[in-house]
Tab-separated table of C-alpha atoms and ligand atoms in Angstrom:
chain	number	residue	atom	x	y	z
Y	748	MET	CA	18.997	-12.800	14.725
Y	749	ARG	CA	22.792	-11.557	14.735
Y	750	TYR	CA	21.971	-9.816	11.556
Y	751	ARG	CA	18.878	-7.850	13.180
Y	752	LEU	CA	20.371	-6.756	16.373
Y	753	ARG	CA	23.474	-5.337	14.113
Y	754	GLN	CA	20.826	-3.319	12.146
Y	755	LEU	CA	19.121	-2.326	15.164
Y	756	PHE	CA	22.364	-1.363	17.004
Y	757	GLU	CA	23.505	0.796	13.869
Y	758	GLY	CA	20.042	2.262	13.208
Y	759	ARG	CA	19.958	1.486	9.449
Y	760	MET	CA	16.860	1.377	7.679
Y	761	HIS	CA	15.144	-2.427	7.067
Y	762	ILE	CA	11.874	-3.460	6.195
Y	763	ARG	CA	9.769	-5.956	8.298
Y	764	LYS	CA	6.051	-7.476	8.560
Y	765	ALA	CA	4.390	-5.288	10.471
Y	766	GLY	CA	2.270	-6.808	13.822
Y	767	THR	CA	-0.657	-5.682	15.562
Y	768	SER	CA	2.086	-4.568	18.505
Y	769	ASP	CA	2.978	-1.778	16.015
Y	770	GLU	CA	-0.648	-0.237	15.502
Y	771	GLU	CA	0.324	3.339	17.469
Y	772	SER	CA	3.770	3.812	15.781
Y	773	ILE	CA	1.545	2.886	12.141
Y	774	ARG	CA	-1.111	5.394	13.263
Y	775	GLN	CA	1.501	8.500	14.160
Y	776	ILE	CA	3.501	7.961	10.406
Y	777	HIS	CA	-0.070	7.990	8.357
Y	778	LEU	CA	-0.909	11.645	10.706
Y	779	GLU	CA	2.131	13.074	10.664
Y	780	ALA	CA	2.715	12.148	6.565
Y	781	PHE	CA	-1.055	12.743	5.410
Y	782	GLU	CA	-2.534	16.747	5.419
Y	783	ASP	CA	-4.383	17.558	8.236
Y	784	ASP	CA	-8.128	17.144	6.453
Y	785	GLU	CA	-7.435	13.234	5.626
Y	786	SER	CA	-4.794	12.525	8.043
Y	787	GLU	CA	-6.941	11.011	10.819
Y	788	LEU	CA	-9.298	8.983	7.851
Y	789	VAL	CA	-5.853	7.154	6.474
Y	790	ALA	CA	-4.375	6.619	10.090
Y	791	ASN	CA	-7.891	4.967	10.581
Y	792	LEU	CA	-7.412	2.802	7.624
Y	793	ALA	CA	-3.902	1.983	8.184
Y	794	CYS	CA	-4.965	0.568	11.541
Y	795	ASP	CA	-7.858	-1.368	10.130
Y	796	LEU	CA	-5.833	-3.159	7.782
Y	797	LEU	CA	-3.625	-4.408	10.168
Y	798	LYS	CA	-6.262	-6.242	12.490
Y	799	GLU	CA	-8.583	-7.107	9.611
Y	800	ARG	CA	-8.137	-10.944	8.662
Y	801	THR	CA	-8.394	-12.019	4.969
Y	802	SER	CA	-7.813	-14.882	2.804
Y	803	PRO	CA	-5.279	-14.211	1.365
Y	804	GLY	CA	-4.231	-12.001	4.118
Y	805	ILE	CA	-3.045	-8.554	4.059
Y	806	VAL	CA	0.665	-7.561	3.760
Y	807	ASN	CA	1.402	-4.710	6.081
Y	808	LEU	CA	5.212	-3.636	6.080
Y	809	VAL	CA	6.838	-1.173	7.638
Y	810	ALA	CA	10.435	0.171	7.484
Y	811	GLU	CA	12.403	0.525	10.718
Y	812	GLU	CA	15.122	2.628	11.520
Y	813	GLY	CA	16.931	1.715	14.887
Y	814	MET	CA	14.007	1.129	17.336
Y	815	VAL	CA	11.636	3.328	15.473
Y	816	LEU	CA	8.996	3.038	12.862
Y	817	VAL	CA	9.343	5.630	10.072
Y	818	GLY	CA	7.128	4.247	7.217
Y	819	HIS	CA	3.895	1.539	6.506
Y	820	ILE	CA	2.560	0.197	3.477
Y	821	ALA	CA	-0.413	-2.012	3.096
Y	822	PHE	CA	-1.563	-4.079	0.024
Y	823	SER	CA	-4.966	-5.771	0.340
Y	824	PRO	CA	-7.108	-8.331	-1.889
Y	825	VAL	CA	-9.320	-7.177	-4.470
Y	826	LEU	CA	-11.676	-9.739	-5.511
Y	827	SER	CA	-14.850	-9.851	-8.727
Y	828	LYS	CA	-17.748	-8.093	-6.878
Y	829	ALA	CA	-19.966	-10.998	-9.623
Y	830	GLU	CA	-17.983	-14.070	-8.438
Y	831	GLY	CA	-16.232	-13.454	-5.421
Y	832	SER	CA	-12.906	-14.669	-6.655
Y	833	LEU	CA	-9.444	-12.867	-6.140
Y	834	VAL	CA	-8.224	-10.904	-8.909
Y	835	GLY	CA	-5.555	-8.930	-7.030
Y	836	CYS	CA	-4.549	-6.469	-4.320
Y	837	ILE	CA	-4.459	-3.101	-4.040
Y	838	LEU	CA	-1.635	-0.929	-2.424
Y	839	GLY	CA	-2.351	1.581	0.273
Y	840	PRO	CA	-2.138	3.361	2.339
Y	841	LEU	CA	1.369	4.332	1.723
Y	842	ALA	CA	3.045	6.809	4.125
Y	843	VAL	CA	6.532	7.501	5.229
Y	844	LYS	CA	7.446	10.155	8.138
Y	845	PRO	CA	8.466	13.655	6.901
Y	846	SER	CA	11.476	13.682	8.849
Y	847	HIS	CA	12.679	10.501	6.575
Y	848	GLN	CA	11.230	11.517	3.648
Y	849	ARG	CA	13.173	11.490	0.001
Y	850	LYS	CA	15.687	9.124	1.572
Y	851	GLY	CA	14.210	6.109	-0.937
Y	852	VAL	CA	12.111	4.509	2.222
Y	853	GLY	CA	8.914	4.940	0.168
Y	854	LYS	CA	10.426	3.316	-2.714
Y	855	GLU	CA	11.853	0.683	-0.889
Y	856	LEU	CA	8.413	0.048	0.738
Y	857	VAL	CA	6.951	-0.317	-2.469
Y	858	GLU	CA	9.425	-2.593	-4.563
Y	859	ARG	CA	9.776	-4.803	-1.549
Y	860	GLY	CA	5.870	-5.490	-1.223
Y	861	LEU	CA	5.663	-5.727	-5.308
Y	862	LYS	CA	8.480	-8.447	-4.845
Y	863	GLU	CA	6.479	-10.517	-2.155
Y	864	LEU	CA	3.185	-10.338	-4.312
Y	865	SER	CA	4.892	-11.521	-7.643
Y	866	LEU	CA	5.938	-14.589	-5.599
Y	867	LEU	CA	2.374	-15.267	-4.293
Y	868	ASN	CA	1.255	-14.428	-8.218
Y	869	VAL	CA	-1.759	-12.607	-7.152
Y	870	GLY	CA	-2.872	-10.812	-10.376
Y	871	VAL	CA	-3.243	-7.249	-11.028
Y	872	ILE	CA	-1.875	-4.358	-8.280
Y	873	LEU	CA	-3.942	-1.336	-8.132
Y	874	VAL	CA	-3.606	1.907	-6.592
Y	875	TYR	CA	-5.537	5.060	-5.994
Y	876	GLY	CA	-2.821	7.750	-5.634
Y	877	ASP	CA	-0.432	10.169	-7.214
Y	878	PRO	CA	0.482	9.130	-11.123
Y	879	ASN	CA	3.508	11.235	-10.306
Y	880	TYR	CA	5.111	9.041	-7.849
Y	881	TYR	CA	3.440	5.638	-8.590
Y	882	SER	CA	4.297	5.467	-12.263
Y	883	ARG	CA	7.822	5.162	-11.486
Y	884	PHE	CA	7.091	1.601	-10.151
Y	885	GLY	CA	5.253	1.015	-13.552
Y	886	PHE	CA	1.802	1.603	-12.405
Y	887	LYS	CA	-0.325	2.428	-15.584
Y	888	ARG	CA	-4.036	4.438	-16.383
Y	889	GLU	CA	-4.603	1.728	-19.035
Y	890	VAL	CA	-4.276	-1.302	-16.595
Y	891	ALA	CA	-6.299	-0.089	-13.921
Y	892	GLU	CA	-9.305	0.722	-16.528
Y	893	LYS	CA	-9.945	-2.611	-16.695
Y	894	TYR	CA	-11.236	-2.512	-13.130
Y	895	ILE	CA	-14.490	-0.877	-11.657
Y	896	PRO	CA	-13.548	0.398	-8.184
Y	897	PRO	CA	-16.260	0.160	-5.422
Y	898	PHE	CA	-17.016	3.535	-5.353
Y	899	PRO	CA	-16.995	6.720	-7.742
Y	900	LEU	CA	-13.642	8.391	-7.900
Y	901	LYS	CA	-13.155	11.805	-6.841
Y	902	HIS	CA	-9.774	11.859	-8.487
Y	903	PRO	CA	-10.276	9.150	-11.443
Y	904	PHE	CA	-6.538	10.082	-12.692
Y	905	GLY	CA	-5.245	8.816	-9.371
Y	906	TRP	CA	-6.601	4.784	-10.922
Y	907	GLN	CA	-3.525	2.918	-11.655
Y	908	GLY	CA	-2.679	-0.669	-11.971
Y	909	ILE	CA	0.086	-3.493	-13.034
Y	910	ASP	CA	-0.776	-6.391	-14.708
Y	911	GLY	CA	-0.300	-9.659	-12.960
Y	912	PHE	CA	0.979	-12.774	-14.784
Y	913	ASP	CA	-1.643	-15.130	-16.390
Y	914	GLU	CA	-3.946	-11.962	-16.185
Y	915	GLU	CA	-7.327	-13.399	-17.272
Y	916	SER	CA	-8.643	-11.182	-20.167
Y	917	HIS	CA	-12.132	-9.794	-19.814
Y	918	ARG	CA	-13.533	-7.610	-22.409
Y	919	ASP	CA	-15.448	-5.463	-20.353
Y	920	PRO	CA	-14.494	-3.718	-17.105
Y	921	LEU	CA	-14.608	-5.667	-13.941
Y	922	PRO	CA	-16.611	-4.698	-11.151
Y	923	ILE	CA	-14.277	-5.487	-7.877
Y	924	VAL	CA	-14.897	-5.366	-4.319
Y	925	CYS	CA	-12.295	-4.558	-1.593
Y	926	VAL	CA	-11.852	-5.620	1.937
Y	927	ASN	CA	-14.062	-4.298	4.871
Y	928	ALA	CA	-11.574	-1.335	5.649
Y	929	LEU	CA	-11.459	0.163	1.997
Y	930	ASN	CA	-15.350	-0.141	2.074
Y	931	LYS	CA	-15.936	3.385	2.938
Y	932	PRO	CA	-16.718	5.847	0.146
Y	933	GLU	CA	-15.032	8.905	1.699
Y	934	LEU	CA	-11.871	6.977	1.101
Y	935	TRP	CA	-12.495	6.536	-2.580
Z	1948	COA	C1	4.788	9.767	-1.002
Z	1948	COA	C2	5.410	9.373	0.142
Z	1948	COA	C3	5.379	7.916	0.563
Z	1948	COA	C4	7.358	9.132	-0.697
Z	1948	COA	O1	7.804	8.526	0.387
Z	1948	COA	P1	9.513	8.948	0.125
Z	1948	COA	O2	10.302	8.120	1.390
Z	1948	COA	O3	9.937	10.108	0.690
Z	1948	COA	O4	10.079	8.463	-1.025
Z	1948	COA	P2	11.354	8.189	-1.680
Z	1948	COA	O5	12.243	8.897	-1.274
Z	1948	COA	O6	11.222	6.727	-2.302
Z	1948	COA	O7	11.020	8.915	-3.581
Z	1948	COA	C5	11.164	10.675	-3.351
Z	1948	COA	C6	10.769	11.355	-4.347
Z	1948	COA	O8	9.179	10.923	-4.840
Z	1948	COA	C7	8.765	12.278	-5.030
Z	1948	COA	N1	7.331	12.245	-4.568
Z	1948	COA	C8	6.937	11.905	-3.075
Z	1948	COA	N2	5.781	12.673	-3.066
Z	1948	COA	C9	5.435	12.533	-4.465
Z	1948	COA	C10	4.182	13.082	-5.054
Z	1948	COA	N3	2.601	13.034	-4.452
Z	1948	COA	N4	4.038	12.828	-6.730
Z	1948	COA	C11	5.021	13.062	-6.782
Z	1948	COA	N5	6.635	12.663	-6.325
Z	1948	COA	C12	6.709	12.765	-4.933
Z	1948	COA	C13	9.833	13.137	-4.260
Z	1948	COA	O9	9.792	14.372	-4.861
Z	1948	COA	C14	11.292	12.376	-4.342
Z	1948	COA	O10	11.676	12.318	-5.848
Z	1948	COA	P3	12.976	12.710	-6.418
Z	1948	COA	O11	13.753	11.249	-6.061
Z	1948	COA	O12	12.823	12.840	-7.922
Z	1948	COA	O13	13.677	13.454	-5.663
Z	1948	COA	C15	5.865	10.523	1.009
Z	1948	COA	O14	5.862	11.445	0.582
Z	1948	COA	C16	4.617	10.523	2.229
Z	1948	COA	O15	4.263	9.969	2.837
Z	1948	COA	N6	3.685	11.345	1.489
Z	1948	COA	C17	2.474	11.784	2.333
Z	1948	COA	C18	1.663	10.575	2.039
Z	1948	COA	C19	1.491	10.650	0.691
Z	1948	COA	O16	0.834	11.122	-0.237
Z	1948	COA	N7	0.862	8.781	0.328
Z	1948	COA	C20	0.773	8.431	-0.829
Z	1948	COA	C21	1.366	8.678	-1.985
Z	1948	COA	S1	0.292	9.156	-3.347
């Protein structure tokens, strides 16, 4: 408690789990970070992921500096379409306020999320985003090619993954389903 008070007082950035009371700050981060044509869509997705209840739960993390939220990331469960069994997680969305970009906040959010998921041993971790950014964390196209996303991709090069431990091998690409918030073709 004393450590947290010191962080707040000194205004140092730290990562914590997000709660539903963070909704408006999270919406604002995505509205500011994404381009106008997609910011509303992504901001709504981020808020939906904050409220949706799944098993296992959705991991929502925020970066906080002083009393201000400057970044947000979500990881939600991914299931096999045929069997409904858990195959892993998908990262997204991720955003950092423009005023706080290029200071390592995005990196901290991704690495903290990956660490939490590795402790939970969730399986594959997928992402649909810019390979120039995500490749630095070990995301690879070859891994994601083993999974068929729920909707056709507008940017197939953005489909990447990191293999989990004890990955079950399947010969043919496996169709997957995502949580309700991601179940919208316009997001893919
Ligand atoms: C992408 C984003 C989350 C990175 O956050 P950040 O806190 O600035 O990231 P970091 O400080 O950890 O890393 C910054 C590095 O990432 C690079 N970077 C940022 N966005 C990038 C992108 N789309 N493609 C490639 N590199 C990118 C920066 O050039 C910088 O590179 P450098 O370390 O060589 O200088 C942030 O720029 C953002 O919110 N962008 C708009 C929303 C978005 O595109 N989100 C999804 C990511 S695909």
